[in-house]
Backbone as ProteinMPNN parsed JSONL, in Angstrom:
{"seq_chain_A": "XXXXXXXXXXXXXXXXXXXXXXXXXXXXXXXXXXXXXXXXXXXXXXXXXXXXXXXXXXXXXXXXXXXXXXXXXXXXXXXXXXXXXXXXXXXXXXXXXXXXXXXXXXXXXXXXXXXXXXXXX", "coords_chain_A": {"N_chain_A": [[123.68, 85.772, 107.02], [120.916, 87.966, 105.637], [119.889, 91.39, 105.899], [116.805, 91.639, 106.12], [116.331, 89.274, 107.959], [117.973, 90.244, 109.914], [116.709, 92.511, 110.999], [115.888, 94.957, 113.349], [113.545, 97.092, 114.501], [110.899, 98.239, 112.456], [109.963, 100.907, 111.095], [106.63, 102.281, 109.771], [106.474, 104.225, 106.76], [104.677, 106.398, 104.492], [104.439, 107.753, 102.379], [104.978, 108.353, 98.776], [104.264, 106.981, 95.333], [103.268, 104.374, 94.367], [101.165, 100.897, 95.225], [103.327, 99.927, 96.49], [104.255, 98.321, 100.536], [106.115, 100.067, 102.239], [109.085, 100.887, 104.411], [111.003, 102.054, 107.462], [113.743, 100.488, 108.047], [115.494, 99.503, 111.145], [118.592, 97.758, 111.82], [120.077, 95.411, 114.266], [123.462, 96.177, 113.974], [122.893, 98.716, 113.638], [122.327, 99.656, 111.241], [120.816, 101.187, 108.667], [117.72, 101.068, 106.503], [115.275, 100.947, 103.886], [112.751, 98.75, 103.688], [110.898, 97.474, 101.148], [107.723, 96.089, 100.262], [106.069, 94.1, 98.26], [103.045, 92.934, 96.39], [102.646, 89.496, 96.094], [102.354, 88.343, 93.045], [103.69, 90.598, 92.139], [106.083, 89.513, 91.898], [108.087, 89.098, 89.224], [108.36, 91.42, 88.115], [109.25, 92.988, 90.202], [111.758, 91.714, 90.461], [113.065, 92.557, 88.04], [113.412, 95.048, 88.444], [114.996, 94.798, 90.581], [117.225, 94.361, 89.32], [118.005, 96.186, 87.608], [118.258, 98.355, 89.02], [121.02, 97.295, 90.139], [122.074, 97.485, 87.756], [122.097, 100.359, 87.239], [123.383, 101.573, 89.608], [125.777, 100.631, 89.194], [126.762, 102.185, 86.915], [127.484, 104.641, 88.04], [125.07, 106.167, 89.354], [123.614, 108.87, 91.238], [121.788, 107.233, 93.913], [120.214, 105.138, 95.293], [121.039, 102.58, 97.581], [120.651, 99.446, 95.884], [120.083, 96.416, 98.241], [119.128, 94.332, 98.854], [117.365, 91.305, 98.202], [114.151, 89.723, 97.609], [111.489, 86.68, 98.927], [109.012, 86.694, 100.98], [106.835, 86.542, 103.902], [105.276, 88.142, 103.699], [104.574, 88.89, 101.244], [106.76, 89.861, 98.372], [110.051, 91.217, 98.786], [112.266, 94.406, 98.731], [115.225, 95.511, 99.406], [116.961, 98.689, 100.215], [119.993, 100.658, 101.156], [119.217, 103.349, 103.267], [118.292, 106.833, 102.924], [118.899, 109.509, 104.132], [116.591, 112.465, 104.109], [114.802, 115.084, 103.091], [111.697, 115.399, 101.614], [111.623, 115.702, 98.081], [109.471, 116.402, 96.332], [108.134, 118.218, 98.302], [110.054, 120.078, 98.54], [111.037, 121.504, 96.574], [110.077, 123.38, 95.371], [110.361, 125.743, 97.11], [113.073, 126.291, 96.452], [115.469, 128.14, 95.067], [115.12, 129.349, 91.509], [117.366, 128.874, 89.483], [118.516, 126.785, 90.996], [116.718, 124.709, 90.745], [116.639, 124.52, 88.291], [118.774, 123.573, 87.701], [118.939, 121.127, 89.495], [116.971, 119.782, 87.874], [118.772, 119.692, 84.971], [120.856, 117.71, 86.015], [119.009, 115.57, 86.296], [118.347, 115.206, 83.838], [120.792, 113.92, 83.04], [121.62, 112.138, 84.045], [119.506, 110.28, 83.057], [120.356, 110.275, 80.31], [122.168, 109.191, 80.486], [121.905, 106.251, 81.367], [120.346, 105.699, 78.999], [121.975, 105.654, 76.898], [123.581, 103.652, 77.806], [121.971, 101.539, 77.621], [121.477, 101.494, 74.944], [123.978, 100.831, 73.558], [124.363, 97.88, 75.045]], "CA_chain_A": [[122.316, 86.184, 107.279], [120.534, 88.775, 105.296], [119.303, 92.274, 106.399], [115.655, 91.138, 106.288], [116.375, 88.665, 109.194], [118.827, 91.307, 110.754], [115.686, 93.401, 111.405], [114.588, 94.437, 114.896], [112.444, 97.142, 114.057], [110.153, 98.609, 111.115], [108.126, 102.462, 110.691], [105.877, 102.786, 108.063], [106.682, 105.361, 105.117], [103.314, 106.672, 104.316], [104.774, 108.207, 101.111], [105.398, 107.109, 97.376], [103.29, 106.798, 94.732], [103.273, 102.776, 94.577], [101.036, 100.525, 95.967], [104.106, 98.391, 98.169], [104.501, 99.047, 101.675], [107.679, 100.775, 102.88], [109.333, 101.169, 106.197], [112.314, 102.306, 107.784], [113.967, 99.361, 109.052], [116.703, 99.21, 111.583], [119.062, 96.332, 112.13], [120.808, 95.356, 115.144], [124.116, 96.577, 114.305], [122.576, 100.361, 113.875], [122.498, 100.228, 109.969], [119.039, 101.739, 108.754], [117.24, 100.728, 104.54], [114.501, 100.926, 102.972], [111.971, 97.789, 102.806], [109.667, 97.364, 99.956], [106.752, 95.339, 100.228], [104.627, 94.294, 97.087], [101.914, 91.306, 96.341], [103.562, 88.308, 95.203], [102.356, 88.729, 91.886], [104.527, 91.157, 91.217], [107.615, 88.609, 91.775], [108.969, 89.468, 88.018], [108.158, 92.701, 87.657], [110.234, 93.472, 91.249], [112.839, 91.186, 89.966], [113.546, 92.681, 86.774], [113.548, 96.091, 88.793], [116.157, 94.951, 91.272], [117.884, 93.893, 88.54], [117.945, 97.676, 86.944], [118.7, 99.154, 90.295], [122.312, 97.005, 90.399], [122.906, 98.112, 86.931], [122.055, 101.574, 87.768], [124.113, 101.792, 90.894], [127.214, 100.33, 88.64], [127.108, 103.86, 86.441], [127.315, 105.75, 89.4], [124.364, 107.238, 89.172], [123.115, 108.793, 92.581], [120.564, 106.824, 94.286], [119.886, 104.325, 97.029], [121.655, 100.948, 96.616], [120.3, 98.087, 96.084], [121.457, 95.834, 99.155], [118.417, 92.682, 99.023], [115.56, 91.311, 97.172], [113.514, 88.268, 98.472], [110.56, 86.274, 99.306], [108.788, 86.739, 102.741], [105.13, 86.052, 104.148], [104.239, 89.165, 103.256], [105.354, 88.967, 100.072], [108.224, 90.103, 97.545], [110.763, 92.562, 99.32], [113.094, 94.783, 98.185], [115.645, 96.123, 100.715], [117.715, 99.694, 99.603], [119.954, 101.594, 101.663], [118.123, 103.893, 103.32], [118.69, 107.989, 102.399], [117.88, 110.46, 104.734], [116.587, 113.862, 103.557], [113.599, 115.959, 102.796], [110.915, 115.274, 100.646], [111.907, 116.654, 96.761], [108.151, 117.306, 95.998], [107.498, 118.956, 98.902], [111.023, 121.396, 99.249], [112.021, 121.932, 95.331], [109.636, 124.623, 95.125], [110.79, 126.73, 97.66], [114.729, 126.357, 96.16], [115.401, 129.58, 93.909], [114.857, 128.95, 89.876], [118.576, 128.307, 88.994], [118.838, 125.391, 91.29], [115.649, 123.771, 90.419], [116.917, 123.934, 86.81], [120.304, 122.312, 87.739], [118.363, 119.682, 89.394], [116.436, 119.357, 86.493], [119.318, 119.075, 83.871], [121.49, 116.941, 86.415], [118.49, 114.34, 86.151], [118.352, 114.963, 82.727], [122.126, 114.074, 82.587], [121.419, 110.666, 84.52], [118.526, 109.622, 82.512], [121.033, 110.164, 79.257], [123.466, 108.328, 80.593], [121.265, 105.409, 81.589], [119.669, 105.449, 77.875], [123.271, 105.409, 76.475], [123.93, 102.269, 78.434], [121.066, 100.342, 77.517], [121.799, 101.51, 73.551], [125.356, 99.626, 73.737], [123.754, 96.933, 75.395]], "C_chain_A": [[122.096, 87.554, 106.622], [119.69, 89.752, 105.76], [118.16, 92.042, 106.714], [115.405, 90.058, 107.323], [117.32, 89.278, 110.276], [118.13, 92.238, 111.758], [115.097, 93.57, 112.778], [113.909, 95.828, 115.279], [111.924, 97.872, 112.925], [109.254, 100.024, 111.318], [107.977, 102.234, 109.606], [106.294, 103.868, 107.678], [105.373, 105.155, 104.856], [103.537, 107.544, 103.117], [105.062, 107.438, 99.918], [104.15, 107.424, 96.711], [102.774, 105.138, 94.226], [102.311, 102.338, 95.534], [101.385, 99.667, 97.318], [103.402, 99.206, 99.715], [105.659, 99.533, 101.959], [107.424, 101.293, 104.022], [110.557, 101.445, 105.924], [113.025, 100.972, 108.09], [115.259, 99.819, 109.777], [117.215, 97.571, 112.261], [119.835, 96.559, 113.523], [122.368, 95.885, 115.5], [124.317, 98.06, 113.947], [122.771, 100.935, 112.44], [120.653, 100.097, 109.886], [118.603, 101.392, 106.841], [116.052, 101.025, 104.805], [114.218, 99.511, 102.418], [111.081, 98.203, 102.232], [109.016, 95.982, 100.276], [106.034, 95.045, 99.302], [103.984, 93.027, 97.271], [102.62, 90.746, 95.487], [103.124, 88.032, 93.925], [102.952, 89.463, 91.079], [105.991, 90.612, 91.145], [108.341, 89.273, 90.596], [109.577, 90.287, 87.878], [109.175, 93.715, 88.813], [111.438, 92.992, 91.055], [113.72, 91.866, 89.008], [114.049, 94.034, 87.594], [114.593, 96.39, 89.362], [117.036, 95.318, 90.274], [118.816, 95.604, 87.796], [118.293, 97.481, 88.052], [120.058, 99.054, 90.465], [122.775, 97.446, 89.21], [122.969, 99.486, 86.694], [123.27, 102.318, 88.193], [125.398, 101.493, 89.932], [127.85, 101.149, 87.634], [127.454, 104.57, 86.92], [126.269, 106.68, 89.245], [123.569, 107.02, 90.547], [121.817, 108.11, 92.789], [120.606, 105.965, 95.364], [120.181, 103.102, 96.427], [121.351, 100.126, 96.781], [120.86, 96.959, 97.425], [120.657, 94.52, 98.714], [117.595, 92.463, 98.194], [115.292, 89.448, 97.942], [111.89, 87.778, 98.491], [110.288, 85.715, 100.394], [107.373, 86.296, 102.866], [104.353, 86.99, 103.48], [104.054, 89.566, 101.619], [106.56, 89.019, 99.058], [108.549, 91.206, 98.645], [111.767, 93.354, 98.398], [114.179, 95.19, 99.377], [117.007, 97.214, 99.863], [118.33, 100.282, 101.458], [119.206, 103.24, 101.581], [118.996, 105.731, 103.371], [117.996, 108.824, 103.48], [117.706, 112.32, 103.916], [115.237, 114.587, 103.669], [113.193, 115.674, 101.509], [110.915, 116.379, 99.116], [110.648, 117.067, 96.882], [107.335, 118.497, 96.749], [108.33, 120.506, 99.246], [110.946, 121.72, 97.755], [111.073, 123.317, 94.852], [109.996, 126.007, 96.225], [112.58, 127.036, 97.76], [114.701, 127.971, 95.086], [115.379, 128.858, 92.269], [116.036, 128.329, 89.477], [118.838, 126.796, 90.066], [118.111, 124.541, 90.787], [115.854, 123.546, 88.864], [117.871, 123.102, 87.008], [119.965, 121.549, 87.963], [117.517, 118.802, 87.862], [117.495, 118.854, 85.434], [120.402, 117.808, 84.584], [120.415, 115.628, 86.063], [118.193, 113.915, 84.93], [119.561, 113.763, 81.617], [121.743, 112.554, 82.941], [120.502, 109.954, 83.526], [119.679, 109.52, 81.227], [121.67, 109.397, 79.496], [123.01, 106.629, 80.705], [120.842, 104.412, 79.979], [121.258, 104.956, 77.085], [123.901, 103.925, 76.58], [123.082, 101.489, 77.668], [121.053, 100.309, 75.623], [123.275, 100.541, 73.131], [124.989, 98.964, 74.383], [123.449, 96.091, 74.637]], "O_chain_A": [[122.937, 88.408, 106.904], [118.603, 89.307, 106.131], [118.086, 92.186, 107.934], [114.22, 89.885, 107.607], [117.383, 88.803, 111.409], [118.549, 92.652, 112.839], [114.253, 92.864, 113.329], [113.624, 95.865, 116.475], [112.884, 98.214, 112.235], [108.068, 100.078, 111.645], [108.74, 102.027, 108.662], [106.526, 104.641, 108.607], [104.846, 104.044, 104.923], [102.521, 108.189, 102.859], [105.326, 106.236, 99.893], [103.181, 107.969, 97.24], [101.686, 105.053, 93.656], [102.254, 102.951, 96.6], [100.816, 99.155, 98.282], [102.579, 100.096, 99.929], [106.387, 98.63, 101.548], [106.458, 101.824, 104.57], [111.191, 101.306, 104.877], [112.15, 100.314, 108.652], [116.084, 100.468, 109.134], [116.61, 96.678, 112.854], [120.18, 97.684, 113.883], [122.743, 96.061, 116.659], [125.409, 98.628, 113.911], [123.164, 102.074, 112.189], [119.759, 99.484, 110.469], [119.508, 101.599, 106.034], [115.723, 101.371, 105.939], [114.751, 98.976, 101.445], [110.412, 99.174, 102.584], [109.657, 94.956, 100.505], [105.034, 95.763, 99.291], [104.291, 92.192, 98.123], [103.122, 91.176, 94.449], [103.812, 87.081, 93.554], [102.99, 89.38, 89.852], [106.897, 91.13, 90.492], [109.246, 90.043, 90.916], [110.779, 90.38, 87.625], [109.701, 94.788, 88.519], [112.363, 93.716, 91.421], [114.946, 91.801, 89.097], [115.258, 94.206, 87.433], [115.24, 97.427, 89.216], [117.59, 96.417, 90.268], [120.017, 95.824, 87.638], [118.722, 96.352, 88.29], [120.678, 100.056, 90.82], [123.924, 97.885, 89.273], [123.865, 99.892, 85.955], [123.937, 103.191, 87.638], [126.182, 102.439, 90.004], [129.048, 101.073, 87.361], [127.912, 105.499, 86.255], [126.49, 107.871, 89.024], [123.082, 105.99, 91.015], [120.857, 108.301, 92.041], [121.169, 106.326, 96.397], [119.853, 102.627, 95.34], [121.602, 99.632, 97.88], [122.07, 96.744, 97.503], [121.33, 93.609, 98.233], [117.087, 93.313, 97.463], [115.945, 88.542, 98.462], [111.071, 88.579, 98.04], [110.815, 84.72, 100.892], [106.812, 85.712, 101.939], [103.268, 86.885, 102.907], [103.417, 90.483, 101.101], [107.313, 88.045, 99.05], [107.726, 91.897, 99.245], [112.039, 92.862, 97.302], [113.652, 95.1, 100.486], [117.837, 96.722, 99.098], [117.676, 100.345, 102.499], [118.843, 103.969, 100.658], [120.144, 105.834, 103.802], [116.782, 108.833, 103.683], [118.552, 113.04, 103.387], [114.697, 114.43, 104.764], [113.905, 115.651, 100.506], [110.388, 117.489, 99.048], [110.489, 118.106, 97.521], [106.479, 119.291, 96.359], [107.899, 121.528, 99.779], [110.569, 122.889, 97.843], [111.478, 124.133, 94.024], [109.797, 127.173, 95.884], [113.212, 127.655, 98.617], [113.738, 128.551, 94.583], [115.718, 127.679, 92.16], [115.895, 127.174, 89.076], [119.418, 125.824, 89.582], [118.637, 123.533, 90.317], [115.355, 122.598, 88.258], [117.862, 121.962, 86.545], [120.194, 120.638, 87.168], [117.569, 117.742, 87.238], [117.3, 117.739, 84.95], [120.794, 116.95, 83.793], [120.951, 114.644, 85.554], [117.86, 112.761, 84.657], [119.5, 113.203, 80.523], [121.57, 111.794, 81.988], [120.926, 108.849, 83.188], [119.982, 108.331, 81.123], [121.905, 108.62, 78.571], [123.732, 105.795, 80.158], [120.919, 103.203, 79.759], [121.43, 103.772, 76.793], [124.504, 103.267, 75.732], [123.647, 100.65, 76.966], [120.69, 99.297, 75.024], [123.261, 99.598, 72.34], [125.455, 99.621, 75.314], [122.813, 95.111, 75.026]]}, "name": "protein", "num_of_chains": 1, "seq": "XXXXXXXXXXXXXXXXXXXXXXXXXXXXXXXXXXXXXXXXXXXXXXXXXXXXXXXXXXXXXXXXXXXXXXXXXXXXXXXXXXXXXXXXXXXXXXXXXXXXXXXXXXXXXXXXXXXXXXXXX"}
């Protein structure tokens, strides 16, 4: 049985720039993700995405791991472990200059590495 029937219950995430829905979910045996919700139109386009996300995650490049992907009533899902933290857009300005660059070239470093991949590909 997959997390998405594991589920017993759901908060909304009222953040993102996407139109899905996202929630917290927790499952019964006290593990917590990240559902995605979109309109079943975007079937492909969430597909192809998972798809990236597992070859992502298999670089090691930090992020939230893919665990599900599916079709529900409500639509396509996605399901990620779920990350707890503080909102980047809302803290990275009150970090001092030299970190906010390191973040900067660390994501610089990921995105290279990503592009690298998909060039040997």
């Amino acid at each position: 049985m997959g997390v998405y029937q594991k589920m017993i219950s759901r908060r909304p995430i009222d953040k993102g720039w996407s139109g899905d829905r996202k929630y917290c979910v927790t499952t019964a045996d006290g593990g917590k993700y990240l559902l995605r919700i979109s309109q079943p139109e975007k079937l492909e386009r969430r597909k192809r995405g998972f798809e990236r996300m597992y070859e992502a995650a298999a670089l090691g490049i930090p992020m939230a791991q893919p665990v599900e992907f599916g079709i529900c009533d409500e639509g396509v899902y996605t399901i990620e472990c779920f990350i707890e933290g503080v909102d980047a857009e809302e803290s990275i300005c009150e970090l001092p200059a030299e970190k906010q660059y390191s973040y900067g070239l660390d994501a610089g470093r990921i995105v290279f590495k990503w592009l690298l991949r998909k060039e040997r590909s």
